[in-house]
Amino acid sequence: EPEVTQTPSHQVTQMGQEVILRCVPISNHLYFYWYRQILGQKVEFLVSFYNNEISEKSEIFDDQFSVERPDGSNFTLKIRSTKLEDSAMYFCASSVGGYTEAFFGQGTRLTVV
Amino acid sequence: GDSVTQMEGPVTLSEEAFLTINCTYTATGYPSLFWYVQYPGEGLQLLLKATKADDKGSNKGFEATYRKETTSFHLEKGSVQVSDSAVYFCALSPNTGNQFYFGTGTSLTVIP
């Protein structure tokens, strides 16, 4: 069964460093998303991506964040100058259409120390 | 704006008990509604969905009916098992825009 895969599963980084979280969406999906979940809290929308550009982003998704689809399969989230409060589980998701169900990856746990 | 309000947890039930987790939504138009489940240490898995009013989504013994008149999508299961212990998230996808709005999640623990 096709699935969304994310790497790495856990990333530890020092405050101020840049990290890149990687995702391989399901191959025939057209919409891609990043969400984050701070431990014990709700799942928060960061950004959606369609047709090689950002289609929506939340107020969390400021200049510190960027997304890219560098080739036909990968979808990345870059976080510049990480802060302690960026520590969270980051989920990538993809969907066939804009209103259809999204399939989530297993997540990358980012720990900023 | 669009939002989902979900029953606060945690919920603890004995095996074979009846489960209801309440979910209500606010949205313009006609959103699609979903329940996702997150098992310990894992990602979000789609449990069931409904795309229009009066639709009933069902999977693994869980059911939820899209009620437009009460703007609700309550999750039910007639007889829970220990393996159902997880966090359950109600979510909606509006018919405009392409993001999902999640509830705060309800933690369920089923004890033998």
mmCIF file of C-alpha atoms in Angstrom:
data_model
loop_
_atom_site.group_PDB
_atom_site.id
_atom_site.type_symbol
_atom_site.label_atom_id
_atom_site.label_comp_id
_atom_site.label_asym_id
_atom_site.label_seq_id
_atom_site.Cartn_x
_atom_site.Cartn_y
_atom_site.Cartn_z
ATOM 1 C CA GLU A 1 0.000 0.000 0.000
ATOM 2 C CA PRO A 2 1.418 3.413 -0.927
ATOM 3 C CA GLU A 3 2.492 5.555 1.985
ATOM 4 C CA VAL A 4 4.069 8.879 2.801
ATOM 5 C CA THR A 5 7.606 8.457 4.078
ATOM 6 C CA GLN A 6 9.536 10.957 6.166
ATOM 7 C CA THR A 7 13.189 11.157 7.058
ATOM 8 C CA PRO A 8 14.781 11.338 9.504
ATOM 9 C CA SER A 9 12.497 9.919 12.177
ATOM 10 C CA HIS A 10 14.293 11.942 14.841
ATOM 11 C CA GLN A 11 16.552 14.964 14.484
ATOM 12 C CA VAL A 12 18.403 16.716 17.257
ATOM 13 C CA THR A 13 19.840 20.124 16.430
ATOM 14 C CA GLN A 14 21.416 23.017 18.254
ATOM 15 C CA MET A 15 19.556 26.264 18.590
ATOM 16 C CA GLY A 16 20.332 28.566 15.683
ATOM 17 C CA GLN A 17 21.109 25.778 13.238
ATOM 18 C CA GLU A 18 19.203 25.057 10.058
ATOM 19 C CA VAL A 19 17.383 21.772 9.528
ATOM 20 C CA ILE A 20 15.788 20.174 6.504
ATOM 21 C CA LEU A 21 13.006 17.685 6.983
ATOM 22 C CA ARG A 22 12.326 15.402 4.068
ATOM 23 C CA CYS A 23 9.189 13.762 2.795
ATOM 24 C CA VAL A 24 8.288 11.526 -0.110
ATOM 25 C CA PRO A 25 4.554 11.919 -0.790
ATOM 26 C CA ILE A 26 2.421 9.263 -2.434
ATOM 27 C CA SER A 27 3.322 9.288 -6.099
ATOM 28 C CA ASN A 28 0.018 10.255 -7.750
ATOM 29 C CA HIS A 29 -0.884 12.869 -5.153
ATOM 30 C CA LEU A 30 -0.947 16.519 -6.127
ATOM 31 C CA TYR A 31 -1.321 18.351 -2.811
ATOM 32 C CA PHE A 32 1.314 18.344 -0.115
ATOM 33 C CA TYR A 33 1.201 19.601 3.432
ATOM 34 C CA TRP A 34 3.297 20.149 6.507
ATOM 35 C CA TYR A 35 1.792 20.052 9.975
ATOM 36 C CA ARG A 36 3.378 20.118 13.374
ATOM 37 C CA GLN A 37 2.375 18.815 16.768
ATOM 38 C CA ILE A 38 4.029 20.154 19.863
ATOM 39 C CA LEU A 39 4.085 17.418 22.483
ATOM 40 C CA GLY A 40 0.620 16.841 23.896
ATOM 41 C CA GLN A 41 -0.937 19.642 21.884
ATOM 42 C CA LYS A 42 -3.094 19.943 18.820
ATOM 43 C CA VAL A 43 -2.013 19.291 15.260
ATOM 44 C CA GLU A 44 -1.270 22.663 13.648
ATOM 45 C CA PHE A 45 -1.302 23.451 9.964
ATOM 46 C CA LEU A 46 1.857 25.003 8.573
ATOM 47 C CA VAL A 47 1.619 25.064 4.797
ATOM 48 C CA SER A 48 0.045 23.477 1.751
ATOM 49 C CA PHE A 49 1.706 23.177 -1.643
ATOM 50 C CA TYR A 50 0.205 22.607 -5.051
ATOM 51 C CA ASN A 51 1.463 22.998 -8.583
ATOM 52 C CA ASN A 52 4.952 23.870 -7.369
ATOM 53 C CA GLU A 53 3.904 26.749 -5.198
ATOM 54 C CA ILE A 54 2.531 27.468 -1.766
ATOM 55 C CA SER A 55 -1.265 27.552 -1.873
ATOM 56 C CA GLU A 56 -1.927 28.325 1.792
ATOM 57 C CA LYS A 57 0.151 28.989 4.861
ATOM 58 C CA SER A 58 -0.580 29.670 8.488
ATOM 59 C CA GLU A 59 0.720 32.519 10.596
ATOM 60 C CA ILE A 60 3.181 30.040 12.101
ATOM 61 C CA PHE A 61 4.822 29.680 8.694
ATOM 62 C CA ASP A 62 6.898 32.841 8.753
ATOM 63 C CA ASP A 63 10.191 33.709 7.082
ATOM 64 C CA GLN A 64 11.955 31.136 9.210
ATOM 65 C CA PHE A 65 10.283 28.372 7.196
ATOM 66 C CA SER A 66 10.406 27.409 3.546
ATOM 67 C CA VAL A 67 9.259 24.465 1.457
ATOM 68 C CA GLU A 68 10.558 23.053 -1.752
ATOM 69 C CA ARG A 69 9.899 20.253 -4.154
ATOM 70 C CA PRO A 70 13.414 19.867 -5.544
ATOM 71 C CA ASP A 71 12.587 16.954 -7.816
ATOM 72 C CA GLY A 72 9.604 14.852 -8.812
ATOM 73 C CA SER A 73 9.410 12.933 -5.561
ATOM 74 C CA ASN A 74 10.746 14.824 -2.547
ATOM 75 C CA PHE A 75 9.024 17.569 -0.587
ATOM 76 C CA THR A 76 11.141 19.351 2.003
ATOM 77 C CA LEU A 77 10.597 21.699 4.915
ATOM 78 C CA LYS A 78 13.521 23.920 5.828
ATOM 79 C CA ILE A 79 13.656 25.618 9.202
ATOM 80 C CA ARG A 80 16.291 28.308 9.490
ATOM 81 C CA SER A 81 17.831 29.458 12.746
ATOM 82 C CA THR A 82 15.949 26.958 14.890
ATOM 83 C CA LYS A 83 14.564 27.966 18.277
ATOM 84 C CA LEU A 84 13.755 25.872 21.321
ATOM 85 C CA GLU A 85 10.056 26.310 20.650
ATOM 86 C CA ASP A 86 10.426 24.672 17.227
ATOM 87 C CA SER A 87 10.782 21.351 19.033
ATOM 88 C CA ALA A 88 7.813 19.309 17.853
ATOM 89 C CA MET A 89 6.723 16.398 15.722
ATOM 90 C CA TYR A 90 6.508 17.483 12.103
ATOM 91 C CA PHE A 91 4.134 15.602 9.844
ATOM 92 C CA CYS A 92 4.117 15.603 6.094
ATOM 93 C CA ALA A 93 0.903 14.702 4.298
ATOM 94 C CA SER A 94 -0.339 14.381 0.757
ATOM 95 C CA SER A 95 -3.701 14.098 -0.948
ATOM 96 C CA VAL A 96 -5.044 13.489 -4.411
ATOM 97 C CA GLY A 97 -7.285 16.535 -4.367
ATOM 98 C CA GLY A 98 -7.754 19.620 -2.276
ATOM 99 C CA TYR A 99 -10.731 18.332 -0.284
ATOM 100 C CA THR A 100 -9.972 14.629 -0.178
ATOM 101 C CA GLU A 101 -8.442 12.778 2.736
ATOM 102 C CA ALA A 102 -4.816 13.423 3.476
ATOM 103 C CA PHE A 103 -2.370 10.616 4.142
ATOM 104 C CA PHE A 104 0.202 11.351 6.790
ATOM 105 C CA GLY A 105 3.739 10.194 7.248
ATOM 106 C CA GLN A 106 5.079 8.813 10.506
ATOM 107 C CA GLY A 107 6.533 12.170 11.422
ATOM 108 C CA THR A 108 9.943 13.606 12.233
ATOM 109 C CA ARG A 109 10.547 14.423 15.850
ATOM 110 C CA LEU A 110 12.648 17.582 15.958
ATOM 111 C CA THR A 111 14.415 18.384 19.188
ATOM 112 C CA VAL A 112 16.171 21.742 19.462
ATOM 113 C CA VAL A 113 18.691 21.942 22.280
ATOM 114 C CA GLY B 1 -13.216 30.891 10.397
ATOM 115 C CA ASP B 2 -13.433 27.160 10.054
ATOM 116 C CA SER B 3 -12.801 25.152 13.205
ATOM 117 C CA VAL B 4 -13.407 21.888 14.996
ATOM 118 C CA THR B 5 -14.343 21.494 18.649
ATOM 119 C CA GLN B 6 -13.718 18.131 20.166
ATOM 120 C CA MET B 7 -14.619 16.528 23.461
ATOM 121 C CA GLU B 8 -11.951 16.968 26.083
ATOM 122 C CA GLY B 9 -10.184 13.903 27.344
ATOM 123 C CA PRO B 10 -8.758 11.775 28.591
ATOM 124 C CA VAL B 11 -11.363 9.061 28.364
ATOM 125 C CA THR B 12 -10.913 5.746 30.165
ATOM 126 C CA LEU B 13 -13.233 2.838 29.415
ATOM 127 C CA SER B 14 -13.405 -0.812 30.249
ATOM 128 C CA GLU B 15 -13.123 -3.308 27.433
ATOM 129 C CA GLU B 16 -16.426 -3.865 25.601
ATOM 130 C CA ALA B 17 -17.854 -0.524 26.760
ATOM 131 C CA PHE B 18 -19.612 1.846 24.374
ATOM 132 C CA LEU B 19 -17.588 4.785 23.112
ATOM 133 C CA THR B 20 -18.731 8.233 22.035
ATOM 134 C CA ILE B 21 -16.351 11.071 21.279
ATOM 135 C CA ASN B 22 -18.141 14.292 20.443
ATOM 136 C CA CYS B 23 -17.085 16.556 17.620
ATOM 137 C CA THR B 24 -18.753 19.705 16.346
ATOM 138 C CA TYR B 25 -17.584 21.976 13.595
ATOM 139 C CA THR B 26 -17.898 25.478 12.252
ATOM 140 C CA ALA B 27 -17.522 25.960 8.540
ATOM 141 C CA THR B 28 -18.879 27.904 5.634
ATOM 142 C CA GLY B 29 -20.288 25.761 2.891
ATOM 143 C CA TYR B 30 -20.045 22.004 2.923
ATOM 144 C CA PRO B 31 -16.803 20.643 4.312
ATOM 145 C CA SER B 32 -15.605 17.061 4.300
ATOM 146 C CA LEU B 33 -15.231 15.544 7.768
ATOM 147 C CA PHE B 34 -12.698 13.018 9.022
ATOM 148 C CA TRP B 35 -11.602 11.093 12.051
ATOM 149 C CA TYR B 36 -7.909 10.346 12.378
ATOM 150 C CA VAL B 37 -6.303 8.083 14.966
ATOM 151 C CA GLN B 38 -2.817 8.334 16.411
ATOM 152 C CA TYR B 39 -1.480 5.234 18.162
ATOM 153 C CA PRO B 40 1.352 5.739 20.658
ATOM 154 C CA GLY B 41 4.548 6.756 18.924
ATOM 155 C CA GLU B 42 2.992 6.736 15.469
ATOM 156 C CA GLY B 43 1.662 9.171 12.907
ATOM 157 C CA LEU B 44 -1.905 10.067 12.025
ATOM 158 C CA GLN B 45 -3.963 7.417 10.300
ATOM 159 C CA LEU B 46 -7.263 8.055 8.591
ATOM 160 C CA LEU B 47 -9.979 6.163 10.443
ATOM 161 C CA LEU B 48 -13.079 7.218 8.517
ATOM 162 C CA LYS B 49 -14.562 10.053 6.526
ATOM 163 C CA ALA B 50 -17.817 11.583 5.292
ATOM 164 C CA THR B 51 -18.081 14.041 2.452
ATOM 165 C CA LYS B 52 -21.694 15.206 2.561
ATOM 166 C CA ALA B 53 -24.603 15.601 4.937
ATOM 167 C CA ASP B 54 -26.125 12.364 6.270
ATOM 168 C CA ASP B 55 -23.162 10.311 5.064
ATOM 169 C CA LYS B 56 -22.002 7.712 7.554
ATOM 170 C CA GLY B 57 -18.322 6.846 7.638
ATOM 171 C CA SER B 58 -17.345 3.510 9.142
ATOM 172 C CA ASN B 59 -14.200 1.468 9.673
ATOM 173 C CA LYS B 60 -12.981 -1.139 12.184
ATOM 174 C CA GLY B 61 -16.289 -0.978 14.082
ATOM 175 C CA PHE B 62 -16.156 2.816 14.413
ATOM 176 C CA GLU B 63 -18.889 4.981 12.916
ATOM 177 C CA ALA B 64 -19.626 8.673 12.541
ATOM 178 C CA THR B 65 -22.534 10.403 10.818
ATOM 179 C CA TYR B 66 -22.251 13.836 9.183
ATOM 180 C CA ARG B 67 -25.075 15.851 10.754
ATOM 181 C CA LYS B 68 -25.462 19.213 9.104
ATOM 182 C CA GLU B 69 -28.396 20.281 11.265
ATOM 183 C CA THR B 70 -26.330 19.931 14.437
ATOM 184 C CA THR B 71 -22.928 20.541 12.750
ATOM 185 C CA SER B 72 -21.652 17.377 14.378
ATOM 186 C CA PHE B 73 -19.608 14.295 13.498
ATOM 187 C CA HIS B 74 -19.524 12.227 16.682
ATOM 188 C CA LEU B 75 -17.398 9.081 16.729
ATOM 189 C CA GLU B 76 -18.977 5.912 18.140
ATOM 190 C CA LYS B 77 -18.023 2.313 18.693
ATOM 191 C CA GLY B 78 -20.255 -0.269 20.258
ATOM 192 C CA SER B 79 -17.585 -2.344 22.012
ATOM 193 C CA VAL B 80 -14.077 -1.007 22.491
ATOM 194 C CA GLN B 81 -10.962 -3.146 22.759
ATOM 195 C CA VAL B 82 -7.643 -2.551 24.492
ATOM 196 C CA SER B 83 -6.100 -2.120 21.046
ATOM 197 C CA ASP B 84 -8.322 0.940 20.457
ATOM 198 C CA SER B 85 -6.288 2.911 22.999
ATOM 199 C CA ALA B 86 -5.036 5.924 21.065
ATOM 200 C CA VAL B 87 -5.632 9.624 20.481
ATOM 201 C CA TYR B 88 -8.537 10.418 18.175
ATOM 202 C CA PHE B 89 -8.667 13.610 16.122
ATOM 203 C CA CYS B 90 -11.693 15.052 14.401
ATOM 204 C CA ALA B 91 -10.836 17.108 11.316
ATOM 205 C CA LEU B 92 -12.487 19.018 8.537
ATOM 206 C CA SER B 93 -11.453 20.043 5.068
ATOM 207 C CA PRO B 94 -13.406 23.018 3.739
ATOM 208 C CA ASN B 95 -14.709 23.045 0.203
ATOM 209 C CA THR B 96 -12.609 26.103 -0.443
ATOM 210 C CA GLY B 97 -8.944 26.127 0.248
ATOM 211 C CA ASN B 98 -6.882 23.050 0.864
ATOM 212 C CA GLN B 99 -5.935 22.558 4.449
ATOM 213 C CA PHE B 100 -7.271 20.461 7.272
ATOM 214 C CA TYR B 101 -8.484 21.835 10.576
ATOM 215 C CA PHE B 102 -7.940 19.486 13.482
ATOM 216 C CA GLY B 103 -9.566 19.262 16.864
ATOM 217 C CA THR B 104 -7.429 19.091 19.973
ATOM 218 C CA GLY B 105 -7.552 15.305 20.094
ATOM 219 C CA THR B 106 -9.157 12.972 22.632
ATOM 220 C CA SER B 107 -7.018 10.411 24.369
ATOM 221 C CA LEU B 108 -8.742 7.070 24.874
ATOM 222 C CA THR B 109 -7.462 4.370 27.201
ATOM 223 C CA VAL B 110 -9.234 1.024 27.270
ATOM 224 C CA ILE B 111 -8.537 -1.163 30.275
ATOM 225 C CA PRO B 112 -9.037 -4.939 30.350
#
